[in-house]
PDB file of C-alpha atoms and ligand atoms in Angstrom:
ATOM      1  CA  MET A 144       3.004   2.078   1.356  1.00 95.00           C
ATOM      2  CA  LEU A 145       1.697   6.057   0.440  1.00 95.00           C
ATOM      3  CA  LYS A 146      -1.900   4.909  -0.578  1.00 96.00           C
ATOM      4  CA  VAL A 147      -2.286   3.259   2.963  1.00 97.00           C
ATOM      5  CA  THR A 148      -2.351   5.559   6.204  1.00 96.00           C
ATOM      6  CA  ARG A 149       0.272   3.490   8.700  1.00 97.00           C
ATOM      7  CA  GLU A 150      -0.996   5.695  11.687  1.00 95.00           C
ATOM      8  CA  ASP A 151      -3.866   3.728  11.343  1.00 96.00           C
ATOM      9  CA  PHE A 152      -2.587   0.576  12.106  1.00 98.00           C
ATOM     10  CA  ILE A 153      -1.088   1.593  15.236  1.00 97.00           C
ATOM     11  CA  PRO A 154      -2.109   1.590  18.500  1.00 97.00           C
ATOM     12  CA  HIS A 155      -3.400   5.085  20.450  1.00 96.00           C
ATOM     13  CA  ASP A 156      -0.621   5.365  22.576  1.00 96.00           C
ATOM     14  CA  TYR A 157       2.328   4.838  19.900  1.00 97.00           C
ATOM     15  CA  LYS A 158       0.690   6.604  17.157  1.00 96.00           C
ATOM     16  CA  ASP A 159       3.617   9.414  17.318  1.00 96.00           C
ATOM     17  CA  TYR A 160       6.330   6.477  16.548  1.00 97.00           C
ATOM     18  CA  ALA A 161       4.249   5.247  13.423  1.00 96.00           C
ATOM     19  CA  TYR A 162       7.223   6.187  10.369  1.00 96.00           C
ATOM     20  CA  LEU A 163      10.204   5.148  13.134  1.00 97.00           C
ATOM     21  CA  GLU A 164      12.066   1.999  11.940  1.00 96.00           C
ATOM     22  CA  VAL A 165      11.330   0.147  15.605  1.00 95.00           C
ATOM     23  CA  PRO A 166       8.195  -2.460  15.773  1.00 95.00           C
ATOM     24  CA  LEU A 167       5.620  -0.828  17.760  1.00 97.00           C
ATOM     25  CA  PRO A 168       3.186  -3.318  20.308  1.00 96.00           C
ATOM     26  CA  LEU A 169       0.263  -4.228  19.609  1.00 97.00           C
ATOM     27  CA  PRO A 170      -3.202  -5.395  21.668  1.00 97.00           C
ATOM     28  CA  GLY A 171      -2.532  -9.579  22.363  1.00 96.00           C
ATOM     29  CA  GLU A 172      -0.279 -12.164  23.798  1.00 93.00           C
ATOM     30  CA  GLU A 173       2.909 -11.206  21.014  1.00 87.00           C
ATOM     31  CA  ALA A 174       2.355  -8.996  18.281  1.00 93.00           C
ATOM     32  CA  THR A 175       4.234  -6.210  17.186  1.00 95.00           C
ATOM     33  CA  ILE A 176       3.852  -4.077  14.239  1.00 97.00           C
ATOM     34  CA  SER A 177       7.010  -4.395  12.033  1.00 96.00           C
ATOM     35  CA  CYS A 178       8.949  -1.669  11.262  1.00 95.00           C
ATOM     36  CA  PRO A 179       8.442   0.160   7.992  1.00 97.00           C
ATOM     37  CA  HIS A 180      11.068  -1.569   5.598  1.00 96.00           C
ATOM     38  CA  SER A 181      10.040  -4.932   6.592  1.00 97.00           C
ATOM     39  CA  TYR A 182       7.230  -4.720   4.409  1.00 98.00           C
ATOM     40  CA  PRO A 183       8.989  -4.279   1.127  1.00 97.00           C
ATOM     41  CA  LEU A 184      11.723  -6.429   2.486  1.00 98.00           C
ATOM     42  CA  PHE A 185       9.361  -9.626   2.333  1.00 98.00           C
ATOM     43  CA  TYR A 186       7.208  -7.970  -0.565  1.00 98.00           C
ATOM     44  CA  GLU A 187       9.869  -7.495  -3.512  1.00 98.00           C
ATOM     45  CA  PRO A 188      11.830 -10.885  -3.090  1.00 98.00           C
ATOM     46  CA  LEU A 189       8.094 -12.580  -3.056  1.00 98.00           C
ATOM     47  CA  GLY A 190       7.053 -10.729  -6.357  1.00 98.00           C
ATOM     48  CA  LEU A 191       4.062 -10.142  -5.055  1.00 98.00           C
ATOM     49  CA  ASP A 192       1.918  -8.731  -7.929  1.00 98.00           C
ATOM     50  CA  LYS A 193      -1.616  -7.360  -9.665  1.00 98.00           C
ATOM     51  CA  GLY A 194      -4.009 -10.212  -9.826  1.00 98.00           C
ATOM     52  CA  HIS A 195      -2.221 -12.751  -7.124  1.00 98.00           C
ATOM     53  CA  LYS A 196      -3.994 -14.799  -4.740  1.00 98.00           C
ATOM     54  CA  PHE A 197      -1.875 -13.823  -1.575  1.00 98.00           C
ATOM     55  CA  LEU A 198      -2.093 -15.317   1.981  1.00 98.00           C
ATOM     56  CA  GLU A 199      -0.936 -13.770   4.859  1.00 98.00           C
ATOM     57  CA  VAL A 200      -0.185 -15.734   8.109  1.00 98.00           C
ATOM     58  CA  GLY A 201       0.365 -13.322  10.771  1.00 98.00           C
ATOM     59  CA  LEU A 202      -2.458 -10.504  10.760  1.00 98.00           C
ATOM     60  CA  GLY A 203      -0.855  -8.585  13.137  1.00 98.00           C
ATOM     61  CA  SER A 204      -2.172  -4.503  12.666  1.00 98.00           C
ATOM     62  CA  GLY A 205      -3.395  -5.460   8.943  1.00 98.00           C
ATOM     63  CA  TYR A 206      -1.146  -2.783   7.886  1.00 98.00           C
ATOM     64  CA  GLY A 207       0.941  -5.392   5.637  1.00 98.00           C
ATOM     65  CA  THR A 208      -2.734  -6.650   4.361  1.00 98.00           C
ATOM     66  CA  ALA A 209      -4.133  -3.272   3.430  1.00 98.00           C
ATOM     67  CA  LEU A 210      -0.696  -2.970   1.459  1.00 98.00           C
ATOM     68  CA  ALA A 211      -1.010  -6.267  -0.058  1.00 98.00           C
ATOM     69  CA  ARG A 212      -4.683  -5.265  -0.675  1.00 98.00           C
ATOM     70  CA  GLU A 213      -3.349  -2.427  -2.773  1.00 98.00           C
ATOM     71  CA  ILE A 214      -0.790  -4.620  -4.567  1.00 98.00           C
ATOM     72  CA  VAL A 215      -2.814  -7.464  -5.730  1.00 98.00           C
ATOM     73  CA  GLU A 216      -5.552  -4.860  -7.182  1.00 97.00           C
ATOM     74  CA  SER A 217      -9.001  -5.658  -7.623  1.00 94.00           C
ATOM     75  CA  ASP A 218      -8.196  -8.761  -9.645  1.00 95.00           C
ATOM     76  CA  GLY A 219      -6.434 -10.552  -6.677  1.00 98.00           C
ATOM     77  CA  LEU A 220      -7.547 -11.749  -3.461  1.00 98.00           C
ATOM     78  CA  VAL A 221      -5.893 -11.705   0.099  1.00 98.00           C
ATOM     79  CA  VAL A 222      -6.493 -13.942   3.019  1.00 98.00           C
ATOM     80  CA  SER A 223      -5.113 -13.331   6.370  1.00 98.00           C
ATOM     81  CA  ILE A 224      -4.760 -15.549   9.270  1.00 98.00           C
ATOM     82  CA  GLU A 225      -4.424 -14.461  13.011  1.00 98.00           C
ATOM     83  CA  ILE A 226      -4.049 -16.665  16.115  1.00 98.00           C
ATOM     84  CA  ASP A 227      -4.210 -14.196  18.759  1.00 98.00           C
ATOM     85  CA  PRO A 228      -7.882 -13.279  19.456  1.00 98.00           C
ATOM     86  CA  LEU A 229      -7.174  -9.557  20.818  1.00 98.00           C
ATOM     87  CA  THR A 230      -4.802  -8.800  18.115  1.00 98.00           C
ATOM     88  CA  PHE A 231      -7.221 -10.291  15.330  1.00 98.00           C
ATOM     89  CA  GLU A 232     -10.416  -8.055  16.404  1.00 98.00           C
ATOM     90  CA  PHE A 233      -7.652  -4.788  16.725  1.00 98.00           C
ATOM     91  CA  ALA A 234      -6.955  -5.404  12.800  1.00 98.00           C
ATOM     92  CA  LYS A 235     -10.318  -6.214  12.121  1.00 98.00           C
ATOM     93  CA  THR A 236     -11.503  -2.673  13.412  1.00 98.00           C
ATOM     94  CA  ASN A 237      -8.059  -0.867  12.092  1.00 98.00           C
ATOM     95  CA  LEU A 238      -9.264  -2.930   8.041  1.00 98.00           C
ATOM     96  CA  LYS A 239     -12.803  -1.890   8.258  1.00 98.00           C
ATOM     97  CA  THR A 240     -11.968   2.056   9.413  1.00 97.00           C
ATOM     98  CA  ALA A 241      -9.440   2.357   6.761  1.00 97.00           C
ATOM     99  CA  GLY A 242     -12.209   1.256   4.358  1.00 97.00           C
ATOM    100  CA  TYR A 243     -10.964  -2.179   3.337  1.00 97.00           C
ATOM    101  CA  SER A 244     -13.936  -4.550   3.172  1.00 96.00           C
ATOM    102  CA  ASP A 245     -13.183  -6.999   0.678  1.00 96.00           C
ATOM    103  CA  ILE A 246     -10.194  -9.160   2.609  1.00 98.00           C
ATOM    104  CA  ILE A 247     -10.814 -12.592   4.076  1.00 98.00           C
ATOM    105  CA  LEU A 248     -10.072 -12.468   7.719  1.00 98.00           C
ATOM    106  CA  VAL A 249      -9.501 -16.253   9.721  1.00 98.00           C
ATOM    107  CA  ARG A 250      -9.024 -16.300  13.192  1.00 98.00           C
ATOM    108  CA  GLY A 251      -7.064 -19.375  13.836  1.00 98.00           C
ATOM    109  CA  ASP A 252      -3.731 -21.491  13.751  1.00 98.00           C
ATOM    110  CA  GLY A 253      -2.208 -20.018  10.415  1.00 98.00           C
ATOM    111  CA  GLY A 254       0.033 -23.202  10.320  1.00 98.00           C
ATOM    112  CA  LEU A 255      -2.500 -25.604   8.944  1.00 98.00           C
ATOM    113  CA  GLY A 256      -3.062 -22.288   6.082  1.00 98.00           C
ATOM    114  CA  TYR A 257      -6.543 -22.235   4.603  1.00 98.00           C
ATOM    115  CA  PRO A 258      -7.711 -24.539   2.019  1.00 98.00           C
ATOM    116  CA  LYS A 259     -10.827 -23.164   0.897  1.00 98.00           C
ATOM    117  CA  PHE A 260      -8.696 -20.367  -1.458  1.00 98.00           C
ATOM    118  CA  ALA A 261      -5.879 -22.808  -2.180  1.00 98.00           C
ATOM    119  CA  PRO A 262      -3.585 -22.613  -4.138  1.00 98.00           C
ATOM    120  CA  TYR A 263      -1.893 -19.456  -3.235  1.00 98.00           C
ATOM    121  CA  ASP A 264       0.436 -17.546  -5.551  1.00 98.00           C
ATOM    122  CA  ARG A 265       2.074 -15.847  -2.938  1.00 98.00           C
ATOM    123  CA  ILE A 266       2.711 -17.074   0.778  1.00 98.00           C
ATOM    124  CA  CYS A 267       3.868 -14.870   3.326  1.00 98.00           C
ATOM    125  CA  ILE A 268       4.370 -15.553   7.237  1.00 98.00           C
ATOM    126  CA  THR A 269       5.098 -13.108   9.755  1.00 98.00           C
ATOM    127  CA  ALA A 270       6.705 -14.829  12.166  1.00 97.00           C
ATOM    128  CA  ALA A 271       9.584 -16.869  12.948  1.00 97.00           C
ATOM    129  CA  CYS A 272       8.811 -21.004  12.539  1.00 97.00           C
ATOM    130  CA  ILE A 273      11.788 -23.632  13.232  1.00 96.00           C
ATOM    131  CA  GLU A 274      10.420 -25.129  10.213  1.00 96.00           C
ATOM    132  CA  ILE A 275       7.799 -24.225   7.316  1.00 97.00           C
ATOM    133  CA  PRO A 276       4.412 -25.726   7.773  1.00 98.00           C
ATOM    134  CA  PRO A 277       4.043 -28.187   5.303  1.00 97.00           C
ATOM    135  CA  PRO A 278       0.489 -27.670   4.680  1.00 98.00           C
ATOM    136  CA  LEU A 279       1.420 -24.012   3.920  1.00 98.00           C
ATOM    137  CA  ILE A 280       3.820 -25.657   1.203  1.00 98.00           C
ATOM    138  CA  GLU A 281       0.823 -27.684  -0.233  1.00 98.00           C
ATOM    139  CA  GLN A 282      -1.073 -24.701  -0.222  1.00 98.00           C
ATOM    140  CA  LEU A 283       1.306 -22.790  -2.810  1.00 98.00           C
ATOM    141  CA  ARG A 284       0.700 -23.279  -6.474  1.00 98.00           C
ATOM    142  CA  ILE A 285       3.812 -24.513  -8.756  1.00 98.00           C
ATOM    143  CA  GLY A 286       5.902 -21.661  -9.513  1.00 98.00           C
ATOM    144  CA  GLY A 287       4.517 -20.172  -6.480  1.00 98.00           C
ATOM    145  CA  ARG A 288       6.639 -18.416  -3.687  1.00 98.00           C
ATOM    146  CA  LEU A 289       6.584 -18.294   0.192  1.00 98.00           C
ATOM    147  CA  ILE A 290       8.454 -16.364   2.400  1.00 98.00           C
ATOM    148  CA  THR A 291       9.208 -16.424   6.011  1.00 98.00           C
ATOM    149  CA  PRO A 292      11.498 -15.778   9.166  1.00 98.00           C
ATOM    150  CA  VAL A 293      12.904 -19.298   9.691  1.00 98.00           C
ATOM    151  CA  SER A 294      14.652 -19.404  13.359  1.00 96.00           C
ATOM    152  CA  GLU A 295      17.707 -21.932  13.471  1.00 91.00           C
ATOM    153  CA  TYR A 296      20.600 -21.692  16.190  1.00 89.00           C
ATOM    154  CA  GLY A 297      19.422 -18.974  17.910  1.00 89.00           C
ATOM    155  CA  THR A 298      19.039 -16.705  14.893  1.00 96.00           C
ATOM    156  CA  GLN A 299      16.763 -15.716  12.559  1.00 97.00           C
ATOM    157  CA  ASN A 300      16.907 -15.564   8.674  1.00 98.00           C
ATOM    158  CA  LEU A 301      14.611 -14.546   6.231  1.00 98.00           C
ATOM    159  CA  VAL A 302      13.970 -17.438   3.507  1.00 98.00           C
ATOM    160  CA  LEU A 303      12.356 -16.984   0.429  1.00 98.00           C
ATOM    161  CA  LEU A 304      10.809 -20.939  -1.058  1.00 98.00           C
ATOM    162  CA  GLU A 305      10.124 -21.165  -4.809  1.00 98.00           C
ATOM    163  CA  LYS A 306       8.267 -24.278  -5.370  1.00 98.00           C
ATOM    164  CA  SER A 307       8.281 -26.453  -8.984  1.00 96.00           C
ATOM    165  CA  ASP A 308       6.565 -29.341  -9.946  1.00 94.00           C
ATOM    166  CA  LYS A 309       9.577 -31.257  -8.579  1.00 92.00           C
ATOM    167  CA  ASP A 310      10.785 -30.011  -5.041  1.00 94.00           C
ATOM    168  CA  ALA A 311      10.891 -26.367  -3.585  1.00 96.00           C
ATOM    169  CA  LYS A 312      14.219 -24.819  -3.414  1.00 97.00           C
ATOM    170  CA  THR A 313      14.960 -22.233  -0.640  1.00 97.00           C
ATOM    171  CA  LYS A 314      17.304 -19.056  -0.416  1.00 97.00           C
ATOM    172  CA  VAL A 315      18.171 -17.086   2.427  1.00 97.00           C
ATOM    173  CA  ILE A 316      17.705 -13.111   2.103  1.00 97.00           C
ATOM    174  CA  CYS A 317      19.296 -11.897   5.434  1.00 97.00           C
ATOM    175  CA  GLU A 318      19.303 -12.216   9.241  1.00 97.00           C
ATOM    176  CA  VAL A 319      15.778 -10.507  11.116  1.00 97.00           C
ATOM    177  CA  LEU A 320      14.186 -10.450  14.093  1.00 95.00           C
ATOM    178  CA  TYR A 321      10.567 -11.217  14.487  1.00 95.00           C
ATOM    179  CA  VAL A 322       7.935 -12.944  17.073  1.00 95.00           C
ATOM    180  CA  SER A 323       7.965 -16.284  17.453  1.00 96.00           C
ATOM    181  CA  PHE A 324       5.476 -18.343  15.660  1.00 97.00           C
ATOM    182  CA  ARG A 325       2.452 -20.285  17.618  1.00 97.00           C
ATOM    183  CA  GLY A 326       0.296 -22.964  17.293  1.00 97.00           C
ATOM    184  CA  ILE A 327       1.223 -26.314  16.048  1.00 96.00           C
ATOM    185  CA  TYR A 328       3.767 -25.838  14.216  1.00 95.00           C
ATOM    186  CA  GLY A 329       5.365 -23.443  17.019  1.00 91.00           C
TER     187      GLY A 329
HETATM  188  C1  LIG B  27       5.314  -9.463  13.602  1.00 56.43           C
HETATM  189  S1  LIG B  27       3.325  -9.698  13.890  1.00 56.43           S
HETATM  190  C2  LIG B  27       2.757  -9.312  12.303  1.00 56.43           C
HETATM  191  C3  LIG B  27       3.088  -7.839  11.504  1.00 56.43           C
HETATM  192  C4  LIG B  27       2.034  -7.464  10.933  1.00 56.43           C
HETATM  193  N1  LIG B  27       2.727  -7.999   9.605  1.00 56.43           N
HETATM  194  C5  LIG B  27       1.156  -6.284  10.510  1.00 56.43           C
HETATM  195  O1  LIG B  27       1.753  -5.384   9.895  1.00 56.43           O
HETATM  196  O2  LIG B  27       1.193  -5.789  11.783  1.00 56.43           O
HETATM  197  C6  LIG B  27       3.009 -11.698  13.895  1.00 56.43           C
HETATM  198  C7  LIG B  27       1.561 -11.740  13.811  1.00 56.43           C
HETATM  199  O3  LIG B  27       1.766 -13.321  13.495  1.00 56.43           O
HETATM  200  C8  LIG B  27       0.590 -13.729  14.395  1.00 56.43           C
HETATM  201  N2  LIG B  27       0.849 -15.318  14.556  1.00 56.43           N
HETATM  202  C9  LIG B  27       1.963 -16.211  15.116  1.00 56.43           C
HETATM  203  N3  LIG B  27       1.444 -17.391  14.975  1.00 56.43           N
HETATM  204  C10 LIG B  27       0.652 -17.626  14.339  1.00 56.43           C
HETATM  205  C11 LIG B  27      -0.526 -18.745  13.845  1.00 56.43           C
HETATM  206  N4  LIG B  27       0.584 -19.721  14.136  1.00 56.43           N
HETATM  207  N5  LIG B  27      -1.186 -18.633  12.795  1.00 56.43           N
HETATM  208  C12 LIG B  27      -1.865 -17.011  12.853  1.00 56.43           C
HETATM  209  N6  LIG B  27      -1.002 -16.323  13.389  1.00 56.43           N
HETATM  210  C13 LIG B  27      -0.320 -16.330  14.090  1.00 56.43           C
HETATM  211  C14 LIG B  27       1.064 -12.893  16.000  1.00 56.43           C
HETATM  212  O4  LIG B  27      -0.043 -13.489  16.936  1.00 56.43           O
HETATM  213  C15 LIG B  27       1.364 -11.577  15.384  1.00 56.43           C
HETATM  214  O5  LIG B  27       0.247 -11.057  15.141  1.00 56.43           O
END
């Protein structure tokens, strides 16, 4: 987090608030940059590490994507998908300006994943789904982990899924509040 300049990923009018613990609006229909603490909240239980092949669903501003790129280092790979065309263009510009040229950016419905680079060691969904999209579980390698907010009965829980050769076990980490997942699994 010390390596990535967060204000580079924040719309001009909100730059003064870059380090407050609040989500801030982004160009697009329903996109926000999440508050600073939410990145370690997701990436630490995920065990995101050097060399991982990482899929992010919900690119947003590109800030979390840049953090992931720093964590997986040059041996790893980061792929990120964004459904909203305006948000996608915003993130693409931010990442380019910040000097990140080796991240695979995809415009589309992240509920379908991105089979071209599967299986992934780690997957992170940054919007709240009703069910974890099955294609994403399929594209996770055995022993891999996925983290996502899941909506249930009007609350949202941050859920960590671990895939084994037999099944996929989930555990709730804490309550969170995220924008709703869109697309066919939204
Ligand atoms: C909370 S924001 C992501 C914040 C991002 N981590 C950042 O650092 O700015 C959630 C994003 O998920 C996107 N999203 C929602 N449903 C999606 C889907 N099915 N596929 C891809 N992106 C999706 C939204 O458009 C939004 O940009």
